[in-house]
Amino acid sequence: MTLAGMTFSGATAVVLGPGGLVGTAWLLGLAAGLRADGVDLAEAGLVVGTSAGAIAGAVLATGGDLDRLATLPGPQRRPDSRLMAEVFTTLGDSGLDPAEARRRVGRIALTAPTVPEQVHVADVRSLTGTGDWPGRPMLITAVDVETGRPVVWDRTSGVALPVAVAASCAMPGAYPPVTVDGRRYMDGALGGGSHTHLAAGVATVVVIEPLAHRFGAAAAPAGATTVVRIAPDEAAQNAFGPDPGDPTRWQPAYQAGVSQAGEAAGRLHLTT
């Protein structure tokens, strides 16, 4: 399998960005559609996943059944809109050092009423369908609620995959911070969006961002000679609706991803 004449393996990274529930569904549908066409994003030499992208990346990279996720498995908590507004207002305060802004968001995360932490982790395990890291390189991001520092985990970090993914998608106001070695962690998107910099030095990078139409595209990673960007098309944006956390939009968003896969594969110039 080649991408623009290059082997779709060690020379390629796939970066999967954040996107809430609807973005998660779209990513999974897109991946399912591509896989049905013989294009498996998990064959890349590196997968970077943040928040929604961590969920989709874990399912992809471990060879999970994407079709079973066409329907939202189990009830999902809708984010508290008031707390979400407070989070983004704090992060957007130009008078605050970014790390201090994240620390303040961390305090919001610690006091927000959500489901118990163990329930959140169990839900993520059920969603991803596995507890084991893939054999191929994969990076999952999160943010330390106390220090505000972004962290990156892989299979050598000693963190179980469902725990890492649960931390990466622990958006304040929707899900609780997740404990790792006595410290608490929250959504990786708060520490740098899609974290494209983690693919620095990889020749070809495929960046898939569910919310690029709302927040703009992430910067290209340093050293990349080819960057292919995939974002929701107009039909997918309509399927998302106005609220990225709306669980009723899961199935339409998933199907929009499936429908967009053919066009995405064409732009990737993938051949078998």
Short mmCIF file of C-alpha atoms in Angstrom, two decimals:
data_model
loop_
_atom_site.label_atom_id
_atom_site.label_comp_id
_atom_site.label_asym_id
_atom_site.label_seq_id
_atom_site.Cartn_x
_atom_site.Cartn_y
_atom_site.Cartn_z
CA MET A 1 0.00 0.00 0.00
CA THR A 2 1.50 3.35 -1.01
CA LEU A 3 0.79 6.98 -0.28
CA ALA A 4 1.92 9.40 -3.00
CA GLY A 5 4.53 6.86 -4.05
CA MET A 6 5.78 6.22 -0.52
CA THR A 7 5.33 3.11 1.58
CA PHE A 8 2.40 3.48 3.97
CA SER A 9 4.42 2.21 6.91
CA GLY A 10 7.42 3.56 8.76
CA ALA A 11 7.62 6.62 6.52
CA THR A 12 4.09 7.73 7.41
CA ALA A 13 2.36 9.02 10.54
CA VAL A 14 -1.37 9.38 11.11
CA VAL A 15 -2.45 12.12 13.54
CA LEU A 16 -6.03 11.85 14.83
CA GLY A 17 -7.33 14.99 16.50
CA PRO A 18 -10.01 15.83 19.08
CA GLY A 19 -13.68 16.19 18.28
CA GLY A 20 -16.08 15.23 21.07
CA LEU A 21 -18.64 12.46 20.61
CA VAL A 22 -19.56 13.43 17.06
CA GLY A 23 -15.92 13.70 16.05
CA THR A 24 -15.21 10.28 17.52
CA ALA A 25 -18.07 8.78 15.51
CA TRP A 26 -16.91 10.49 12.30
CA LEU A 27 -13.34 9.29 12.76
CA LEU A 28 -14.51 5.72 13.31
CA GLY A 29 -16.82 5.85 10.30
CA LEU A 30 -14.10 7.31 8.10
CA ALA A 31 -11.66 4.62 9.23
CA ALA A 32 -14.27 1.92 8.63
CA GLY A 33 -14.94 3.20 5.12
CA LEU A 34 -11.24 3.35 4.31
CA ARG A 35 -10.64 -0.12 5.73
CA ALA A 36 -13.50 -1.48 3.62
CA ASP A 37 -11.68 -0.07 0.58
CA GLY A 38 -8.49 -1.85 1.61
CA VAL A 39 -6.90 1.18 3.24
CA ASP A 40 -5.98 0.61 6.89
CA LEU A 41 -4.70 3.74 8.62
CA ALA A 42 -3.29 1.55 11.38
CA GLU A 43 -0.58 0.38 8.96
CA ALA A 44 1.15 3.73 9.37
CA GLY A 45 4.47 3.69 11.15
CA LEU A 46 3.10 5.97 13.88
CA VAL A 47 -0.40 6.78 15.16
CA VAL A 48 -0.88 9.87 17.34
CA GLY A 49 -4.23 10.10 19.13
CA THR A 50 -5.72 12.91 21.20
CA SER A 51 -9.15 12.83 22.86
CA ALA A 52 -11.57 11.58 20.18
CA GLY A 53 -8.48 10.65 18.20
CA ALA A 54 -7.19 8.57 21.11
CA ILE A 55 -10.38 6.50 21.09
CA ALA A 56 -10.37 6.05 17.33
CA GLY A 57 -6.63 5.42 17.29
CA ALA A 58 -6.89 2.71 19.92
CA VAL A 59 -9.64 0.92 18.01
CA LEU A 60 -7.76 1.27 14.74
CA ALA A 61 -4.29 0.36 15.90
CA THR A 62 -5.47 -2.74 17.76
CA GLY A 63 -7.45 -4.03 14.79
CA GLY A 64 -10.81 -3.46 16.47
CA ASP A 65 -14.19 -4.02 14.85
CA LEU A 66 -15.13 -0.61 13.52
CA ASP A 67 -18.53 -1.73 12.26
CA ARG A 68 -19.78 -2.49 15.78
CA LEU A 69 -19.36 1.19 16.60
CA ALA A 70 -21.78 2.42 13.94
CA THR A 71 -24.24 2.79 16.84
CA LEU A 72 -23.21 4.47 20.08
CA PRO A 73 -22.47 1.69 22.59
CA GLY A 74 -24.24 2.52 25.83
CA PRO A 75 -25.28 5.87 27.33
CA GLN A 76 -22.87 8.78 27.12
CA ARG A 77 -22.73 11.85 29.35
CA ARG A 78 -23.40 15.17 27.65
CA PRO A 79 -20.92 17.89 28.65
CA ASP A 80 -22.07 20.67 30.97
CA SER A 81 -22.30 23.66 28.61
CA ARG A 82 -21.70 26.17 31.41
CA LEU A 83 -18.51 24.46 32.54
CA MET A 84 -17.35 24.00 28.96
CA ALA A 85 -17.77 27.72 28.36
CA GLU A 86 -15.74 28.43 31.51
CA VAL A 87 -13.01 26.05 30.33
CA PHE A 88 -12.63 27.69 26.92
CA THR A 89 -12.88 31.20 28.33
CA THR A 90 -10.04 30.36 30.71
CA LEU A 91 -7.91 28.82 27.96
CA GLY A 92 -8.53 31.83 25.72
CA ASP A 93 -7.53 34.42 28.34
CA SER A 94 -4.56 36.20 26.74
CA GLY A 95 -3.53 37.54 30.15
CA LEU A 96 -2.74 34.07 31.45
CA ASP A 97 0.34 31.98 30.85
CA PRO A 98 -0.87 28.87 28.97
CA ALA A 99 0.33 26.54 31.72
CA GLU A 100 -1.48 28.62 34.36
CA ALA A 101 -4.63 28.59 32.24
CA ARG A 102 -4.43 24.79 32.07
CA ARG A 103 -3.90 24.59 35.84
CA ARG A 104 -7.06 26.64 36.37
CA VAL A 105 -8.91 24.36 33.99
CA GLY A 106 -7.53 21.46 36.00
CA ARG A 107 -9.16 22.86 39.13
CA ILE A 108 -12.45 23.06 37.23
CA ALA A 109 -11.99 19.42 36.21
CA LEU A 110 -11.38 18.29 39.78
CA THR A 111 -14.58 19.85 41.10
CA ALA A 112 -16.95 19.27 38.17
CA PRO A 113 -19.79 16.79 38.85
CA THR A 114 -19.32 13.78 36.57
CA VAL A 115 -19.56 10.00 36.60
CA PRO A 116 -17.11 8.14 38.88
CA GLU A 117 -13.63 7.73 37.43
CA GLN A 118 -13.85 3.93 37.37
CA VAL A 119 -17.07 4.13 35.36
CA HIS A 120 -15.41 6.40 32.79
CA VAL A 121 -12.44 4.06 32.40
CA ALA A 122 -14.73 1.04 32.10
CA ASP A 123 -16.80 2.81 29.44
CA VAL A 124 -13.66 3.57 27.44
CA ARG A 125 -12.48 -0.03 27.72
CA SER A 126 -15.86 -1.17 26.40
CA LEU A 127 -15.65 1.34 23.55
CA THR A 128 -12.11 0.49 22.46
CA GLY A 129 -12.62 -3.24 22.99
CA THR A 130 -9.12 -3.99 24.24
CA GLY A 131 -6.79 -3.46 27.15
CA ASP A 132 -3.55 -4.01 25.26
CA TRP A 133 -1.36 -1.53 23.41
CA PRO A 134 -0.78 -2.29 19.72
CA GLY A 135 2.53 -3.64 18.50
CA ARG A 136 2.98 -0.63 16.20
CA PRO A 137 4.09 2.73 17.64
CA MET A 138 1.21 4.74 19.08
CA LEU A 139 1.22 7.90 21.18
CA ILE A 140 -1.63 9.09 23.45
CA THR A 141 -1.70 12.60 24.93
CA ALA A 142 -3.15 14.02 28.16
CA VAL A 143 -2.62 16.97 30.52
CA ASP A 144 -1.60 16.89 34.20
CA VAL A 145 -4.37 18.77 36.04
CA GLU A 146 -2.03 20.05 38.76
CA THR A 147 0.95 21.24 36.70
CA GLY A 148 -0.87 21.96 33.44
CA ARG A 149 1.85 20.11 31.55
CA PRO A 150 1.01 17.94 28.56
CA VAL A 151 2.13 14.32 28.77
CA VAL A 152 2.58 11.63 26.14
CA TRP A 153 2.21 7.90 26.76
CA ASP A 154 3.11 4.86 24.69
CA ARG A 155 3.29 1.14 25.32
CA THR A 156 6.51 1.56 27.33
CA SER A 157 5.01 4.08 29.77
CA GLY A 158 3.46 1.51 32.09
CA VAL A 159 -0.05 2.95 31.65
CA ALA A 160 -2.82 0.59 30.57
CA LEU A 161 -4.23 1.57 27.18
CA PRO A 162 -7.85 2.12 28.38
CA VAL A 163 -6.55 4.32 31.21
CA ALA A 164 -4.43 6.40 28.82
CA VAL A 165 -7.33 6.81 26.41
CA ALA A 166 -9.77 7.64 29.22
CA ALA A 167 -7.41 10.36 30.43
CA SER A 168 -6.92 11.72 26.91
CA CYS A 169 -10.67 12.21 26.45
CA ALA A 170 -11.46 13.39 30.01
CA MET A 171 -12.92 16.77 29.07
CA PRO A 172 -13.78 18.83 32.18
CA GLY A 173 -17.52 19.04 32.66
CA ALA A 174 -18.13 15.74 30.89
CA TYR A 175 -15.73 13.19 32.36
CA PRO A 176 -13.57 13.00 35.49
CA PRO A 177 -9.79 13.33 35.50
CA VAL A 178 -8.08 9.94 35.43
CA THR A 179 -5.51 8.77 37.98
CA VAL A 180 -2.12 7.46 36.87
CA ASP A 181 0.53 6.77 39.52
CA GLY A 182 -1.21 9.05 42.00
CA ARG A 183 -1.57 12.00 39.61
CA ARG A 184 -4.72 13.15 37.81
CA TYR A 185 -4.94 13.78 34.08
CA MET A 186 -7.46 15.43 31.76
CA ASP A 187 -8.18 15.80 28.05
CA GLY A 188 -5.08 15.93 25.87
CA ALA A 189 -6.65 18.47 23.52
CA LEU A 190 -6.29 21.10 26.25
CA GLY A 191 -2.53 20.83 25.97
CA GLY A 192 -2.08 21.42 22.27
CA GLY A 193 -4.98 20.46 20.05
CA SER A 194 -4.03 17.60 17.74
CA HIS A 195 -0.35 17.54 18.80
CA THR A 196 0.95 17.31 15.25
CA HIS A 197 4.44 18.11 16.57
CA LEU A 198 4.66 14.51 17.81
CA ALA A 199 4.99 13.46 14.17
CA ALA A 200 8.01 15.70 13.62
CA GLY A 201 10.62 14.14 11.39
CA VAL A 202 8.20 11.74 9.67
CA ALA A 203 8.26 12.26 5.91
CA THR A 204 4.54 11.87 5.21
CA VAL A 205 1.90 12.85 7.76
CA VAL A 206 -1.85 12.34 7.44
CA VAL A 207 -3.67 14.76 9.76
CA ILE A 208 -7.34 13.97 10.39
CA GLU A 209 -9.12 16.63 12.46
CA PRO A 210 -12.86 16.39 13.18
CA LEU A 211 -13.15 20.02 14.32
CA ALA A 212 -10.80 21.74 11.87
CA HIS A 213 -13.80 23.57 10.37
CA ARG A 214 -14.49 25.15 13.76
CA PHE A 215 -11.04 25.75 15.25
CA GLY A 216 -8.73 25.76 12.23
CA ALA A 217 -6.14 23.24 11.11
CA ALA A 218 -3.14 22.37 13.24
CA ALA A 219 0.34 23.40 12.18
CA ALA A 220 2.29 21.05 9.94
CA PRO A 221 4.87 18.99 11.82
CA ALA A 222 8.50 19.94 11.35
CA GLY A 223 10.39 17.91 8.77
CA ALA A 224 7.35 16.56 6.93
CA THR A 225 7.71 16.63 3.16
CA THR A 226 4.06 15.71 2.55
CA VAL A 227 1.11 16.62 4.77
CA VAL A 228 -2.33 15.32 3.80
CA ARG A 229 -5.22 16.88 5.72
CA ILE A 230 -8.67 15.36 6.09
CA ALA A 231 -11.49 17.27 7.74
CA PRO A 232 -15.27 16.82 7.73
CA ASP A 233 -16.92 17.76 4.45
CA GLU A 234 -20.11 19.83 4.34
CA ALA A 235 -22.36 16.80 4.72
CA ALA A 236 -20.41 15.65 7.77
CA GLN A 237 -20.52 19.10 9.33
CA ASN A 238 -24.29 19.10 8.91
CA ALA A 239 -24.47 15.64 10.49
CA PHE A 240 -22.46 16.86 13.49
CA GLY A 241 -24.92 19.58 14.44
CA PRO A 242 -23.94 22.48 16.71
CA ASP A 243 -22.92 20.46 19.78
CA PRO A 244 -19.85 18.15 19.53
CA GLY A 245 -21.06 16.36 22.66
CA ASP A 246 -24.53 15.47 21.35
CA PRO A 247 -24.92 11.67 21.63
CA THR A 248 -27.97 11.68 19.34
CA ARG A 249 -25.67 12.68 16.47
CA TRP A 250 -23.40 9.63 16.78
CA GLN A 251 -24.96 7.49 14.07
CA PRO A 252 -25.34 10.30 11.48
CA ALA A 253 -21.74 11.40 12.12
CA TYR A 254 -20.46 7.82 11.76
CA GLN A 255 -22.30 7.35 8.46
CA ALA A 256 -20.99 10.71 7.24
CA GLY A 257 -17.47 9.43 7.88
CA VAL A 258 -18.18 6.25 5.92
CA SER A 259 -19.58 8.31 3.05
CA GLN A 260 -16.53 10.58 2.98
CA ALA A 261 -14.04 7.69 2.91
CA GLY A 262 -14.05 7.29 -0.87
CA GLU A 263 -13.14 10.93 -1.47
CA ALA A 264 -10.55 10.81 1.30
CA ALA A 265 -8.91 7.73 -0.20
CA GLY A 266 -8.74 9.46 -3.55
CA ARG A 267 -7.00 12.48 -2.08
CA LEU A 268 -4.55 10.25 -0.29
CA HIS A 269 -3.62 8.71 -3.65
CA LEU A 270 -3.65 5.29 -2.02
CA THR A 271 -3.23 2.20 -4.19
CA THR A 272 -2.89 -1.46 -3.30
#
